[in-house]
C-alpha cells in the first residue's frame, strides 16, 4: 500500500514538475526537442567514433591506460571550458531562475551573503572557489584517474558500440549514479555538513559551484557515484560509452548550477528527471531535493515535499524570496554603516 501511494505521488509530482509554468503541450514539445538533440548528438558522435576509433586503437594496443587517462581527462577539460564559454555567452539572454530584488541575476561578484555567522564577500568566495576548482579538477581528479587507469576493466575493442548499447548502458549508469549521489548527498547534509557546507557557500547556484567541494565530498558525492555503473558493467562497457556517460553527466551538472531554466534541456529527457530549478531550490533553501538527475529518490523518501509546495513561477518560495531580499538589505547596511538605525530595528540574520 505504501509503495502504491508513493508511486501515485511520484506520477503526480512528475506531472507538476514537467508542466511547471507551461502547458502540457508546451512541455511535450520541449521534451521532444530535448530528445531529438540527444539522439542527433549521439548519432553524430558514434559516426565520428566509427570513422576514427578502429584504426586509432589498433595502433595503440599497448597504450590503453594512457588513452584512458590522457584521453578522458583531456576531453573532459575541453567540456569544462565549453560550459563556461556557453553559459557566459547566454548571460542575460536566458530565463534566469533566481532574481535579486532589482530583477537582475544575483551576481556572485558584486553581492555579499550572510551564511548565518558573519557576512562573506562573494569576491572572496569566488577567489576561494577558483582555487578549490583548480585543486579538484587539476590535481585530485586526475590523480584518482591515474591510479584507476591501469586497473580499468573497460573494453577497448576496435568495434564501436551500437547506438542502443550506449543508450541502455547509460540508463543503467544514470540510475545507479542517482542512487549513489542521493545517499552521499543526504549523508553530507545530515551527518557531514561541516564538510558539505563548503558547496553551499553559493546560496545562489553558479558555474563555479559545480566543482566547489571539499575533497572528501568530491570523492564520495561525485566521483564514486559517477563510477558505480562503469565498475559494475566492467568489460561489458566500452571506453567510448564511459566517455559519453561522463561528458553527459558533467554537462548536466553544469546546467544544474547555471541558474538558467532551459525548457528544452537535453538533460531532462529521462522520466522523473530533476532540473536546474529543482537543484536551485536546494541551494537557496538548503533543504531536501538531494537527487541529481532524477527526483525519484526524493519522492520515495519524502525529501522534496517543500519543493512541491512552492509557487509554479519560481524556484524559491515567496517566503524564501523575501528572506533573500531582507538579506540583501542587511548586507547593503553592512556596506554603508551610515545606513544603520538602531540595533532593535536591524533585520535578523538569516541562517541558510
mmCIF file of C-alpha atoms in Angstrom:
data_model
loop_
_atom_site.group_PDB
_atom_site.id
_atom_site.type_symbol
_atom_site.label_atom_id
_atom_site.label_comp_id
_atom_site.label_asym_id
_atom_site.label_seq_id
_atom_site.Cartn_x
_atom_site.Cartn_y
_atom_site.Cartn_z
ATOM 1 C CA UNK A 1 0.000 0.000 0.000
ATOM 2 C CA UNK A 2 2.831 2.390 0.874
ATOM 3 C CA UNK A 3 4.597 1.627 -2.409
ATOM 4 C CA UNK A 4 1.382 2.217 -4.361
ATOM 5 C CA UNK A 5 0.871 5.546 -2.614
ATOM 6 C CA UNK A 6 4.465 6.576 -3.327
ATOM 7 C CA UNK A 7 4.116 5.579 -6.967
ATOM 8 C CA UNK A 8 0.950 7.661 -7.269
ATOM 9 C CA UNK A 9 2.708 10.597 -5.626
ATOM 10 C CA UNK A 10 5.653 10.187 -7.999
ATOM 11 C CA UNK A 11 3.365 10.366 -11.035
ATOM 12 C CA UNK A 12 1.576 13.394 -9.593
ATOM 13 C CA UNK A 13 4.852 15.179 -8.865
ATOM 14 C CA UNK A 14 6.231 14.319 -12.298
ATOM 15 C CA UNK A 15 3.216 15.955 -13.949
ATOM 16 C CA UNK A 16 3.546 19.006 -11.696
ATOM 17 C CA UNK A 17 7.267 19.226 -12.394
ATOM 18 C CA UNK A 18 7.209 18.980 -16.187
ATOM 19 C CA UNK A 19 4.281 21.397 -16.527
ATOM 20 C CA UNK A 20 5.674 23.994 -14.102
ATOM 21 C CA UNK A 21 4.969 27.330 -15.776
ATOM 22 C CA UNK A 22 3.984 25.740 -19.107
ATOM 23 C CA UNK A 23 1.074 23.837 -20.613
ATOM 24 C CA UNK A 24 1.183 20.083 -21.109
ATOM 25 C CA UNK A 25 1.536 20.671 -24.883
ATOM 26 C CA UNK A 26 4.483 23.041 -24.418
ATOM 27 C CA UNK A 27 6.034 20.537 -22.042
ATOM 28 C CA UNK A 28 5.640 17.783 -24.632
ATOM 29 C CA UNK A 29 7.254 19.935 -27.329
ATOM 30 C CA UNK A 30 10.175 20.763 -25.019
ATOM 31 C CA UNK A 31 10.628 17.070 -24.267
ATOM 32 C CA UNK A 32 10.688 16.147 -27.966
ATOM 33 C CA UNK A 33 13.218 18.886 -28.730
ATOM 34 C CA UNK A 34 15.494 17.683 -25.917
ATOM 35 C CA UNK A 35 15.136 14.081 -27.070
ATOM 36 C CA UNK A 36 15.966 14.994 -30.680
ATOM 37 C CA UNK A 37 19.070 16.884 -29.511
ATOM 38 C CA UNK A 38 20.278 13.825 -27.590
ATOM 39 C CA UNK A 39 19.607 11.404 -30.437
ATOM 40 C CA UNK A 40 21.264 13.667 -33.007
ATOM 41 C CA UNK A 41 24.377 14.356 -30.933
ATOM 42 C CA UNK A 42 24.793 10.681 -30.006
ATOM 43 C CA UNK A 43 24.292 9.562 -33.623
ATOM 44 C CA UNK A 44 26.911 12.034 -34.919
ATOM 45 C CA UNK A 45 29.312 11.125 -32.093
ATOM 46 C CA UNK A 46 29.116 7.414 -32.882
ATOM 47 C CA UNK A 47 29.601 8.128 -36.595
ATOM 48 C CA UNK A 48 32.804 10.032 -35.783
ATOM 49 C CA UNK A 49 33.985 7.242 -33.476
ATOM 50 C CA UNK A 50 33.260 4.643 -36.166
ATOM 51 C CA UNK A 51 35.358 6.582 -38.672
ATOM 52 C CA UNK A 52 38.429 7.099 -36.494
ATOM 53 C CA UNK A 53 38.417 4.804 -33.442
ATOM 54 C CA UNK A 54 39.217 1.360 -35.005
ATOM 55 C CA UNK A 55 42.382 2.488 -36.755
ATOM 56 C CA UNK A 56 43.448 4.580 -33.772
ATOM 57 C CA UNK A 57 43.084 1.846 -31.143
ATOM 58 C CA UNK A 58 44.717 -0.824 -33.326
ATOM 59 C CA UNK A 59 47.822 1.331 -33.459
ATOM 60 C CA UNK A 60 47.741 1.962 -29.685
ATOM 61 C CA UNK A 61 47.027 -1.508 -28.288
ATOM 62 C CA UNK A 62 49.857 -1.232 -25.760
ATOM 63 C CA UNK A 63 48.838 2.198 -24.518
ATOM 64 C CA UNK A 64 45.319 1.693 -23.253
ATOM 65 C CA UNK A 65 45.943 3.227 -19.864
ATOM 66 C CA UNK A 66 47.360 6.368 -21.488
ATOM 67 C CA UNK A 67 44.247 6.594 -23.651
ATOM 68 C CA UNK A 68 42.045 6.158 -20.584
ATOM 69 C CA UNK A 69 43.931 8.760 -18.580
ATOM 70 C CA UNK A 70 45.027 11.414 -21.073
ATOM 71 C CA UNK A 71 42.121 10.926 -23.447
ATOM 72 C CA UNK A 72 39.380 11.018 -20.828
ATOM 73 C CA UNK A 73 40.915 13.860 -18.820
ATOM 74 C CA UNK A 74 41.747 15.931 -21.889
ATOM 75 C CA UNK A 75 38.269 15.701 -23.391
ATOM 76 C CA UNK A 76 36.641 16.391 -20.028
ATOM 77 C CA UNK A 77 38.764 19.541 -19.597
ATOM 78 C CA UNK A 78 37.571 20.727 -23.011
ATOM 79 C CA UNK A 79 33.952 20.361 -21.901
ATOM 80 C CA UNK A 80 34.656 22.175 -18.629
ATOM 81 C CA UNK A 81 35.863 25.120 -20.710
ATOM 82 C CA UNK A 82 32.981 24.873 -23.200
ATOM 83 C CA UNK A 83 30.410 25.066 -20.417
ATOM 84 C CA UNK A 84 31.933 28.290 -19.119
ATOM 85 C CA UNK A 85 32.000 29.772 -22.622
ATOM 86 C CA UNK A 86 28.421 28.774 -23.484
ATOM 87 C CA UNK A 87 26.795 29.942 -20.254
ATOM 88 C CA UNK A 88 28.725 33.195 -20.244
ATOM 89 C CA UNK A 89 27.528 33.853 -23.785
ATOM 90 C CA UNK A 90 23.987 33.196 -22.548
ATOM 91 C CA UNK A 91 24.407 35.662 -19.677
ATOM 92 C CA UNK A 92 21.394 37.951 -19.560
ATOM 93 C CA UNK A 93 19.644 36.309 -22.500
ATOM 94 C CA UNK A 94 18.226 33.187 -20.885
ATOM 95 C CA UNK A 95 15.479 32.514 -18.387
ATOM 96 C CA UNK A 96 17.081 33.129 -15.022
ATOM 97 C CA UNK A 97 15.621 31.103 -12.194
ATOM 98 C CA UNK A 98 16.532 33.314 -9.250
ATOM 99 C CA UNK A 99 16.278 37.090 -9.452
ATOM 100 C CA UNK A 100 17.532 39.604 -6.936
ATOM 101 C CA UNK A 101 15.422 42.475 -5.625
ATOM 102 C CA UNK A 102 16.212 44.613 -8.695
ATOM 103 C CA UNK A 103 15.147 41.920 -11.153
ATOM 104 C CA UNK A 104 18.683 41.080 -12.270
ATOM 105 C CA UNK A 105 20.549 37.836 -11.845
ATOM 106 C CA UNK A 106 22.162 37.645 -8.443
ATOM 107 C CA UNK A 107 25.794 38.386 -9.206
ATOM 108 C CA UNK A 108 28.396 36.275 -7.470
ATOM 109 C CA UNK A 109 30.933 39.051 -7.999
ATOM 110 C CA UNK A 110 29.076 42.016 -6.553
ATOM 111 C CA UNK A 111 26.874 40.825 -3.704
ATOM 112 C CA UNK A 112 27.533 39.612 -0.188
ATOM 113 C CA UNK A 113 25.613 36.839 1.524
ATOM 114 C CA UNK A 114 25.114 36.067 5.196
ATOM 115 C CA UNK A 115 25.534 32.345 5.851
ATOM 116 C CA UNK A 116 24.402 32.519 9.457
ATOM 117 C CA UNK A 117 27.627 33.613 11.118
ATOM 118 C CA UNK A 118 29.434 36.519 9.507
ATOM 119 C CA UNK A 119 28.877 38.066 6.102
ATOM 120 C CA UNK A 120 31.114 36.644 3.402
ATOM 121 C CA UNK A 121 32.224 38.782 0.499
ATOM 122 C CA UNK A 122 31.365 36.933 -2.654
ATOM 123 C CA UNK A 123 34.599 38.165 -4.233
ATOM 124 C CA UNK A 124 36.416 36.202 -1.523
ATOM 125 C CA UNK A 125 34.240 33.134 -2.104
ATOM 126 C CA UNK A 126 34.919 33.377 -5.829
ATOM 127 C CA UNK A 127 38.668 33.540 -5.274
ATOM 128 C CA UNK A 128 38.490 30.551 -2.952
ATOM 129 C CA UNK A 129 36.234 28.708 -5.398
ATOM 130 C CA UNK A 130 38.759 29.204 -8.200
ATOM 131 C CA UNK A 131 41.468 27.665 -6.014
ATOM 132 C CA UNK A 132 39.241 24.769 -4.920
ATOM 133 C CA UNK A 133 38.180 24.137 -8.526
ATOM 134 C CA UNK A 134 41.830 24.048 -9.572
ATOM 135 C CA UNK A 135 42.751 21.581 -6.819
ATOM 136 C CA UNK A 136 39.745 19.339 -7.525
ATOM 137 C CA UNK A 137 39.896 19.387 -11.321
ATOM 138 C CA UNK A 138 43.643 19.630 -11.952
ATOM 139 C CA UNK A 139 45.097 17.655 -9.041
ATOM 140 C CA UNK A 140 42.712 15.352 -7.166
ATOM 141 C CA UNK A 141 40.552 14.075 -10.049
ATOM 142 C CA UNK A 142 43.500 13.414 -12.409
ATOM 143 C CA UNK A 143 45.401 11.683 -9.596
ATOM 144 C CA UNK A 144 42.482 9.324 -8.937
ATOM 145 C CA UNK A 145 42.046 8.628 -12.654
ATOM 146 C CA UNK A 146 45.778 7.956 -12.948
ATOM 147 C CA UNK A 147 45.511 5.426 -10.133
ATOM 148 C CA UNK A 148 42.499 3.815 -11.796
ATOM 149 C CA UNK A 149 43.769 3.913 -15.385
ATOM 150 C CA UNK A 150 45.973 0.813 -15.090
ATOM 151 C CA UNK A 151 43.201 -1.096 -13.308
ATOM 152 C CA UNK A 152 40.264 -0.323 -15.558
ATOM 153 C CA UNK A 153 38.227 -3.267 -16.847
ATOM 154 C CA UNK A 154 36.571 -1.267 -19.627
ATOM 155 C CA UNK A 155 36.645 -2.642 -23.141
ATOM 156 C CA UNK A 156 38.944 -1.021 -25.710
ATOM 157 C CA UNK A 157 37.663 -3.093 -28.601
ATOM 158 C CA UNK A 158 38.136 -1.691 -32.120
ATOM 159 C CA UNK A 159 34.409 -2.240 -32.599
ATOM 160 C CA UNK A 160 32.429 0.855 -31.689
ATOM 161 C CA UNK A 161 29.373 0.053 -29.514
ATOM 162 C CA UNK A 162 25.973 0.336 -31.156
ATOM 163 C CA UNK A 163 23.558 3.192 -30.545
ATOM 164 C CA UNK A 164 21.229 1.027 -28.444
ATOM 165 C CA UNK A 165 24.088 -0.476 -26.421
ATOM 166 C CA UNK A 166 25.263 3.006 -25.480
ATOM 167 C CA UNK A 167 21.722 4.052 -24.538
ATOM 168 C CA UNK A 168 20.883 1.120 -22.248
ATOM 169 C CA UNK A 169 24.256 1.228 -20.533
ATOM 170 C CA UNK A 170 23.994 4.965 -19.883
ATOM 171 C CA UNK A 171 20.496 4.439 -18.462
ATOM 172 C CA UNK A 172 21.948 1.893 -16.013
ATOM 173 C CA UNK A 173 24.764 4.286 -15.104
ATOM 174 C CA UNK A 174 22.248 7.099 -14.632
ATOM 175 C CA UNK A 175 20.050 5.169 -12.211
ATOM 176 C CA UNK A 176 22.997 3.832 -10.200
ATOM 177 C CA UNK A 177 24.602 7.281 -10.060
ATOM 178 C CA UNK A 178 21.305 8.831 -8.985
ATOM 179 C CA UNK A 179 21.026 6.401 -6.060
ATOM 180 C CA UNK A 180 24.650 6.841 -5.004
ATOM 181 C CA UNK A 181 24.518 10.617 -5.329
ATOM 182 C CA UNK A 182 21.312 10.832 -3.326
ATOM 183 C CA UNK A 183 22.699 8.711 -0.474
ATOM 184 C CA UNK A 184 26.028 10.519 -0.211
ATOM 185 C CA UNK A 185 24.386 13.932 -0.651
ATOM 186 C CA UNK A 186 21.874 13.280 2.113
ATOM 187 C CA UNK A 187 24.609 11.948 4.401
ATOM 188 C CA UNK A 188 26.546 15.128 3.652
ATOM 189 C CA UNK A 189 23.634 17.234 4.864
ATOM 190 C CA UNK A 190 22.552 15.179 7.859
ATOM 191 C CA UNK A 191 25.863 13.875 9.220
ATOM 192 C CA UNK A 192 28.825 15.528 7.466
ATOM 193 C CA UNK A 193 27.594 19.040 6.875
ATOM 194 C CA UNK A 194 30.809 20.548 8.208
ATOM 195 C CA UNK A 195 32.347 19.107 5.025
ATOM 196 C CA UNK A 196 29.464 19.651 2.602
ATOM 197 C CA UNK A 197 28.730 23.228 3.714
ATOM 198 C CA UNK A 198 31.611 24.454 1.537
ATOM 199 C CA UNK A 199 29.489 23.734 -1.535
ATOM 200 C CA UNK A 200 26.622 25.722 -0.010
ATOM 201 C CA UNK A 201 28.587 28.929 0.368
ATOM 202 C CA UNK A 202 26.986 29.610 -3.001
ATOM 203 C CA UNK A 203 23.406 30.254 -1.895
ATOM 204 C CA UNK A 204 22.591 31.061 -5.496
ATOM 205 C CA UNK A 205 23.944 28.327 -7.805
ATOM 206 C CA UNK A 206 26.699 29.341 -10.186
ATOM 207 C CA UNK A 207 29.081 27.538 -12.540
ATOM 208 C CA UNK A 208 31.944 27.732 -10.045
ATOM 209 C CA UNK A 209 29.816 25.843 -7.527
ATOM 210 C CA UNK A 210 29.700 22.792 -9.819
ATOM 211 C CA UNK A 211 33.111 21.561 -8.621
ATOM 212 C CA UNK A 212 33.318 23.608 -5.426
ATOM 213 C CA UNK A 213 33.585 20.704 -2.978
ATOM 214 C CA UNK A 214 35.699 19.591 -0.074
ATOM 215 C CA UNK A 215 37.958 16.807 -1.460
ATOM 216 C CA UNK A 216 36.141 14.187 0.642
ATOM 217 C CA UNK A 217 32.820 15.463 -0.689
ATOM 218 C CA UNK A 218 34.163 15.395 -4.241
ATOM 219 C CA UNK A 219 35.206 11.746 -3.953
ATOM 220 C CA UNK A 220 32.191 10.454 -2.020
ATOM 221 C CA UNK A 221 29.464 12.595 -3.532
ATOM 222 C CA UNK A 222 30.591 12.929 -7.144
ATOM 223 C CA UNK A 223 33.324 10.576 -8.360
ATOM 224 C CA UNK A 224 32.177 7.373 -6.618
ATOM 225 C CA UNK A 225 28.514 7.643 -7.757
ATOM 226 C CA UNK A 226 29.703 8.501 -11.283
ATOM 227 C CA UNK A 227 31.831 5.350 -11.463
ATOM 228 C CA UNK A 228 29.381 2.805 -9.974
ATOM 229 C CA UNK A 229 27.845 1.887 -13.333
ATOM 230 C CA UNK A 230 31.115 1.549 -15.275
ATOM 231 C CA UNK A 231 32.680 -0.514 -12.477
ATOM 232 C CA UNK A 232 29.736 -2.934 -12.356
ATOM 233 C CA UNK A 233 29.494 -3.243 -16.140
ATOM 234 C CA UNK A 234 33.258 -3.809 -16.410
ATOM 235 C CA UNK A 235 34.345 -5.375 -19.703
ATOM 236 C CA UNK A 236 30.765 -5.179 -20.977
ATOM 237 C CA UNK A 237 31.138 -1.408 -21.180
ATOM 238 C CA UNK A 238 33.254 0.211 -23.856
ATOM 239 C CA UNK A 239 35.650 3.032 -23.030
ATOM 240 C CA UNK A 240 33.783 5.231 -25.520
ATOM 241 C CA UNK A 241 30.468 4.600 -23.746
ATOM 242 C CA UNK A 242 32.072 5.551 -20.441
ATOM 243 C CA UNK A 243 33.419 8.709 -22.067
ATOM 244 C CA UNK A 244 29.960 9.651 -23.389
ATOM 245 C CA UNK A 245 28.411 8.978 -19.979
ATOM 246 C CA UNK A 246 30.990 11.102 -18.148
ATOM 247 C CA UNK A 247 30.588 14.049 -20.515
ATOM 248 C CA UNK A 248 26.779 13.862 -20.394
ATOM 249 C CA UNK A 249 26.790 13.875 -16.585
ATOM 250 C CA UNK A 250 29.341 16.703 -16.461
ATOM 251 C CA UNK A 251 27.234 18.877 -18.766
ATOM 252 C CA UNK A 252 24.125 18.038 -16.722
ATOM 253 C CA UNK A 253 25.892 19.148 -13.537
ATOM 254 C CA UNK A 254 26.884 22.462 -15.099
ATOM 255 C CA UNK A 255 23.349 23.093 -16.281
ATOM 256 C CA UNK A 256 22.072 22.266 -12.794
ATOM 257 C CA UNK A 257 24.286 25.010 -11.334
ATOM 258 C CA UNK A 258 23.839 27.521 -14.161
ATOM 259 C CA UNK A 259 20.817 29.328 -12.659
ATOM 260 C CA UNK A 260 19.221 29.027 -16.097
ATOM 261 C CA UNK A 261 15.911 27.346 -16.755
ATOM 262 C CA UNK A 262 16.227 25.733 -20.191
ATOM 263 C CA UNK A 263 12.793 24.285 -21.086
ATOM 264 C CA UNK A 264 14.119 22.019 -23.886
ATOM 265 C CA UNK A 265 17.140 20.891 -21.896
ATOM 266 C CA UNK A 266 18.677 17.699 -23.351
ATOM 267 C CA UNK A 267 19.479 16.619 -19.799
ATOM 268 C CA UNK A 268 15.821 16.405 -18.733
ATOM 269 C CA UNK A 269 14.616 13.652 -21.053
ATOM 270 C CA UNK A 270 14.571 10.623 -18.696
ATOM 271 C CA UNK A 271 11.228 10.112 -16.917
ATOM 272 C CA UNK A 272 11.150 11.713 -13.461
ATOM 273 C CA UNK A 273 14.111 13.952 -14.256
ATOM 274 C CA UNK A 274 15.168 16.695 -11.905
ATOM 275 C CA UNK A 275 16.008 20.128 -13.347
ATOM 276 C CA UNK A 276 18.207 23.151 -12.784
ATOM 277 C CA UNK A 277 15.244 24.735 -10.994
ATOM 278 C CA UNK A 278 14.986 21.661 -8.787
ATOM 279 C CA UNK A 279 18.629 21.978 -7.710
ATOM 280 C CA UNK A 280 18.415 25.766 -7.401
ATOM 281 C CA UNK A 281 15.704 25.263 -4.779
ATOM 282 C CA UNK A 282 18.120 23.037 -2.872
ATOM 283 C CA UNK A 283 20.782 25.771 -2.830
ATOM 284 C CA UNK A 284 18.505 28.668 -1.906
ATOM 285 C CA UNK A 285 16.539 26.763 0.737
ATOM 286 C CA UNK A 286 19.247 24.305 1.813
ATOM 287 C CA UNK A 287 16.605 21.653 2.411
ATOM 288 C CA UNK A 288 15.627 18.467 0.574
ATOM 289 C CA UNK A 289 15.983 17.885 -3.179
ATOM 290 C CA UNK A 290 19.066 15.715 -2.699
ATOM 291 C CA UNK A 291 18.750 13.962 -6.074
ATOM 292 C CA UNK A 292 20.978 14.656 -9.061
ATOM 293 C CA UNK A 293 19.493 13.682 -12.420
ATOM 294 C CA UNK A 294 16.311 12.108 -11.021
ATOM 295 C CA UNK A 295 13.742 13.085 -8.398
ATOM 296 C CA UNK A 296 12.576 9.504 -7.731
ATOM 297 C CA UNK A 297 14.698 9.030 -4.590
ATOM 298 C CA UNK A 298 13.471 12.305 -3.092
ATOM 299 C CA UNK A 299 9.838 11.403 -3.738
ATOM 300 C CA UNK A 300 10.128 7.892 -2.329
ATOM 301 C CA UNK A 301 11.772 9.194 0.848
ATOM 302 C CA UNK A 302 9.725 12.396 1.132
ATOM 303 C CA UNK A 303 12.671 14.791 0.875
ATOM 304 C CA UNK A 304 11.214 17.034 -1.830
ATOM 305 C CA UNK A 305 7.926 17.913 -0.140
ATOM 306 C CA UNK A 306 8.947 21.542 0.419
ATOM 307 C CA UNK A 307 9.838 21.993 -3.241
ATOM 308 C CA UNK A 308 6.374 20.997 -4.418
ATOM 309 C CA UNK A 309 4.767 23.458 -2.007
ATOM 310 C CA UNK A 310 6.343 26.406 -3.827
ATOM 311 C CA UNK A 311 4.601 28.616 -6.405
ATOM 312 C CA UNK A 312 4.931 27.475 -10.010
ATOM 313 C CA UNK A 313 6.645 30.645 -11.143
ATOM 314 C CA UNK A 314 9.856 30.472 -9.115
ATOM 315 C CA UNK A 315 12.495 28.075 -7.919
ATOM 316 C CA UNK A 316 12.160 29.544 -4.445
ATOM 317 C CA UNK A 317 9.095 30.153 -2.359
ATOM 318 C CA UNK A 318 7.723 33.621 -1.722
ATOM 319 C CA UNK A 319 8.922 33.324 1.882
ATOM 320 C CA UNK A 320 12.449 32.491 0.733
ATOM 321 C CA UNK A 321 12.438 35.334 -1.797
ATOM 322 C CA UNK A 322 11.507 37.727 0.993
ATOM 323 C CA UNK A 323 14.343 36.294 3.084
ATOM 324 C CA UNK A 324 16.829 36.807 0.269
ATOM 325 C CA UNK A 325 15.623 40.391 -0.230
ATOM 326 C CA UNK A 326 15.880 41.008 3.503
ATOM 327 C CA UNK A 327 19.383 39.568 3.477
ATOM 328 C CA UNK A 328 20.411 41.930 0.689
ATOM 329 C CA UNK A 329 19.119 44.862 2.753
ATOM 330 C CA UNK A 330 21.233 43.686 5.693
ATOM 331 C CA UNK A 331 24.300 43.492 3.504
ATOM 332 C CA UNK A 332 23.684 46.903 1.997
ATOM 333 C CA UNK A 333 23.618 48.244 5.555
ATOM 334 C CA UNK A 334 26.875 46.464 6.319
ATOM 335 C CA UNK A 335 28.460 48.029 3.238
ATOM 336 C CA UNK A 336 27.328 51.500 4.336
ATOM 337 C CA UNK A 337 27.450 51.890 8.159
ATOM 338 C CA UNK A 338 25.705 55.286 7.909
ATOM 339 C CA UNK A 339 22.542 53.401 6.999
ATOM 340 C CA UNK A 340 22.391 51.777 10.458
ATOM 341 C CA UNK A 341 19.490 52.882 12.615
ATOM 342 C CA UNK A 342 19.166 51.152 15.963
ATOM 343 C CA UNK A 343 20.007 47.615 16.881
ATOM 344 C CA UNK A 344 16.413 46.665 17.523
ATOM 345 C CA UNK A 345 15.415 47.800 14.057
ATOM 346 C CA UNK A 346 18.058 45.814 12.243
ATOM 347 C CA UNK A 347 16.764 42.712 10.460
ATOM 348 C CA UNK A 348 17.646 39.391 11.975
ATOM 349 C CA UNK A 349 20.491 37.478 10.386
ATOM 350 C CA UNK A 350 19.430 34.532 8.279
ATOM 351 C CA UNK A 351 20.668 31.003 8.707
ATOM 352 C CA UNK A 352 20.691 29.104 5.429
#
